[in-house]
Tab-separated table of C-alpha atoms in Angstrom:
chain	number	residue	atom	x	y	z
R	1	MET	CA	36.116	54.721	-35.072
R	2	SER	CA	34.763	51.456	-33.787
R	3	THR	CA	34.081	50.699	-30.165
R	4	TYR	CA	35.114	47.516	-28.463
R	5	PHE	CA	33.234	46.343	-25.375
R	6	VAL	CA	34.856	43.988	-22.905
R	7	SER	CA	32.568	42.653	-20.202
R	8	PRO	CA	34.145	42.983	-16.764
R	9	PHE	CA	32.301	39.888	-15.528
R	10	ASN	CA	33.591	36.401	-16.299
R	11	GLY	CA	35.672	37.873	-19.123
R	12	PRO	CA	39.426	37.689	-19.628
R	13	VAL	CA	40.112	40.520	-17.138
R	14	GLU	CA	38.275	38.884	-14.218
R	15	ILE	CA	39.117	35.267	-14.974
R	16	GLY	CA	42.741	36.172	-15.687
R	17	LEU	CA	42.856	37.934	-12.327
R	18	ARG	CA	41.563	34.800	-10.630
R	19	ALA	CA	44.243	32.712	-12.363
R	20	LEU	CA	46.834	35.292	-11.330
R	21	CYS	CA	45.740	34.920	-7.685
R	22	VAL	CA	46.122	31.136	-7.878
R	23	LEU	CA	49.489	31.289	-9.653
R	24	THR	CA	50.815	33.916	-7.241
R	25	THR	CA	49.855	31.728	-4.281
R	26	ALA	CA	51.540	28.735	-5.905
R	27	PHE	CA	54.637	30.702	-7.021
R	28	PRO	CA	57.093	29.452	-8.273
R	29	ALA	CA	55.009	26.418	-9.303
R	30	ALA	CA	53.595	26.338	-12.827
R	31	TYR	CA	50.223	24.846	-13.742
R	32	ALA	CA	48.795	23.473	-16.973
R	33	LEU	CA	45.703	25.108	-18.427
R	34	GLN	CA	43.439	22.207	-17.421
R	35	ARG	CA	44.506	22.487	-13.772
R	36	LEU	CA	43.825	26.237	-13.885
R	37	VAL	CA	40.332	25.566	-15.290
R	38	VAL	CA	39.535	23.263	-12.362
R	39	PHE	CA	41.160	25.584	-9.817
R	40	ASP	CA	39.144	28.525	-11.179
R	41	TYR	CA	35.928	26.598	-10.594
R	42	LEU	CA	36.990	25.597	-7.081
R	43	LEU	CA	37.997	29.185	-6.324
R	44	VAL	CA	34.619	30.719	-7.194
R	45	HIS	CA	32.526	27.781	-5.987
R	46	SER	CA	34.611	26.764	-2.969
R	47	ASP	CA	31.435	25.923	-1.064
R	48	ASP	CA	30.842	23.009	-3.438
R	49	ILE	CA	33.562	21.170	-1.511
R	50	ASP	CA	32.718	19.954	1.987
R	51	GLY	CA	34.432	22.210	4.498
R	52	GLY	CA	35.322	24.797	1.855
R	53	PRO	CA	34.937	28.538	2.464
R	54	GLU	CA	31.874	30.435	1.280
R	55	GLY	CA	31.804	30.634	-2.517
R	56	MET	CA	32.625	33.880	-4.321
R	57	HIS	CA	29.807	33.415	-6.808
R	58	PRO	CA	26.184	32.423	-6.219
R	59	ARG	CA	25.130	28.800	-6.270
R	60	THR	CA	23.383	28.653	-9.636
R	61	PRO	CA	21.646	25.698	-11.274
R	62	HIS	CA	23.900	23.452	-13.347
R	63	ARG	CA	26.995	25.451	-12.411
R	64	GLY	CA	29.102	22.298	-12.820
R	65	GLY	CA	28.848	22.934	-16.560
R	66	GLU	CA	30.895	26.118	-16.104
R	67	ILE	CA	33.996	23.977	-15.900
R	68	LEU	CA	33.372	22.771	-19.444
R	69	VAL	CA	33.070	26.201	-21.055
R	70	ARG	CA	35.667	28.362	-19.308
R	71	ARG	CA	38.804	27.022	-20.962
R	72	GLY	CA	38.841	29.567	-23.803
R	73	VAL	CA	38.194	32.569	-21.565
R	74	ILE	CA	40.832	31.434	-19.069
R	75	GLN	CA	43.291	31.114	-21.929
R	76	ASP	CA	42.401	34.664	-23.046
R	77	GLY	CA	42.872	35.904	-19.475
R	78	LEU	CA	46.263	34.218	-19.187
R	79	THR	CA	47.324	35.812	-22.472
R	80	LEU	CA	46.142	39.237	-21.251
R	81	TYR	CA	48.116	39.056	-17.997
R	82	GLU	CA	51.079	37.503	-19.812
R	83	SER	CA	51.134	40.554	-22.095
R	84	ARG	CA	51.589	42.694	-18.963
R	85	GLY	CA	54.450	40.583	-17.619
R	86	LEU	CA	52.403	39.186	-14.738
R	87	ILE	CA	52.150	35.598	-16.010
R	88	GLU	CA	54.681	33.625	-18.013
R	89	ARG	CA	54.525	30.471	-20.102
R	90	VAL	CA	56.799	27.653	-19.069
R	91	TYR	CA	57.644	24.990	-21.653
R	92	LYS	CA	58.596	21.664	-20.141
R	93	ASP	CA	57.924	17.950	-20.410
R	94	GLY	CA	54.176	17.485	-20.456
R	95	GLY	CA	53.354	20.653	-22.355
R	96	ILE	CA	52.819	24.324	-21.746
R	97	PHE	CA	52.409	25.549	-18.186
R	98	PHE	CA	51.722	28.962	-16.685
R	99	ALA	CA	53.412	30.590	-13.710
R	100	ALA	CA	53.329	33.882	-11.870
R	101	THR	CA	56.297	36.220	-12.286
R	102	ASP	CA	58.237	38.172	-9.694
R	103	LYS	CA	55.926	41.141	-10.445
R	104	SER	CA	52.664	39.282	-9.737
R	105	ALA	CA	52.562	39.577	-5.943
R	106	ASP	CA	53.427	43.287	-6.079
R	107	PHE	CA	50.637	43.876	-8.606
R	108	LEU	CA	48.074	42.029	-6.488
R	109	GLY	CA	49.294	43.968	-3.460
R	110	THR	CA	48.131	47.183	-5.111
R	111	LEU	CA	44.540	45.884	-5.358
R	112	SER	CA	42.646	46.343	-2.119
R	113	THR	CA	39.012	45.561	-2.926
R	114	GLU	CA	36.969	43.140	-0.868
R	115	TYR	CA	36.574	40.952	-3.964
R	116	VAL	CA	40.325	40.631	-4.553
R	117	THR	CA	40.884	39.926	-0.854
R	118	GLY	CA	38.302	37.126	-1.118
R	119	LEU	CA	39.943	35.776	-4.264
R	120	ARG	CA	43.340	35.680	-2.582
R	121	GLU	CA	41.942	33.902	0.488
R	122	ARG	CA	40.264	31.276	-1.672
R	123	ALA	CA	43.336	30.931	-3.877
R	124	ASP	CA	45.284	30.102	-0.711
R	125	TRP	CA	42.622	27.508	0.165
R	126	VAL	CA	42.601	25.978	-3.345
R	127	VAL	CA	46.386	25.643	-3.545
R	128	GLU	CA	46.646	24.348	0.022
R	129	ASN	CA	43.977	21.681	-0.531
R	130	PHE	CA	44.384	20.625	-4.170
R	131	ASP	CA	47.956	21.371	-5.265
R	132	ALA	CA	49.192	17.988	-4.051
R	133	LEU	CA	46.659	16.083	-6.173
R	134	ASP	CA	48.151	14.745	-9.371
R	135	ASP	CA	46.266	15.357	-12.617
R	136	ALA	CA	44.506	11.966	-12.498
R	137	ASP	CA	43.240	12.538	-8.944
R	138	LEU	CA	42.090	16.063	-9.784
R	139	ASP	CA	40.302	14.753	-12.865
R	140	MET	CA	38.635	12.049	-10.749
R	141	LEU	CA	37.448	14.655	-8.227
R	142	VAL	CA	35.777	16.629	-11.013
R	143	ARG	CA	34.256	13.587	-12.721
R	144	GLU	CA	32.763	12.326	-9.458
R	145	ARG	CA	31.172	15.672	-8.562
R	146	ILE	CA	30.456	17.642	-11.728
R	147	GLY	CA	26.957	16.206	-12.019
R	148	THR	CA	26.068	17.252	-8.478
R	149	TRP	CA	27.342	20.850	-8.624
R	150	GLY	CA	24.142	22.774	-9.138
R	151	ALA	CA	21.972	19.680	-9.337
R	152	GLU	CA	20.224	20.615	-6.073
R	153	PHE	CA	18.158	23.071	-8.116
R	154	SER	CA	16.950	20.284	-10.394
R	155	MET	CA	15.722	18.379	-7.356
R	156	GLU	CA	13.959	21.506	-6.039
R	157	SER	CA	12.108	21.952	-9.338
R	158	VAL	CA	11.004	18.322	-9.204
R	159	LEU	CA	9.717	18.855	-5.679
R	160	TRP	CA	7.876	22.043	-6.725
R	161	THR	CA	6.286	20.144	-9.587
R	162	GLU	CA	5.165	17.370	-7.232
R	163	GLU	CA	3.743	19.919	-4.749
R	164	ALA	CA	1.821	21.706	-7.506
R	165	THR	CA	0.094	18.521	-8.670
């Protein structure tokens, strides 16, 4: 018998849950995978946007790069929650989109941890502030800021180097 380990952190279970929070807030809207990748970043690093709520995850160096590597895990998370009837694929002009189902809100309502409450609050903030942006505007927002998200640590290391010399 083989064992199979699934990390609870930043794996399909957690990231799929974050996508489920966003899709449930936006219900009945459906989002493309790329929009969910950006929204996932904004959800956990909401404090990277001026006026945004406190981030769910720590401000780590070069965190802007997270947006480039999460696509596969988000897709796995969407597939996981889709297999449980909580997310559905929507085929329409422009490609494949994902939406919450009528079971999604009830499922999230059964989860009462502080973390899930924080995710739902930030999902509300993300949808309220970025849903109206079209794909080009959302892409522009990311391109303009991705190099600065986490770059403050690079500047600190430069300053430490200068102080040490």
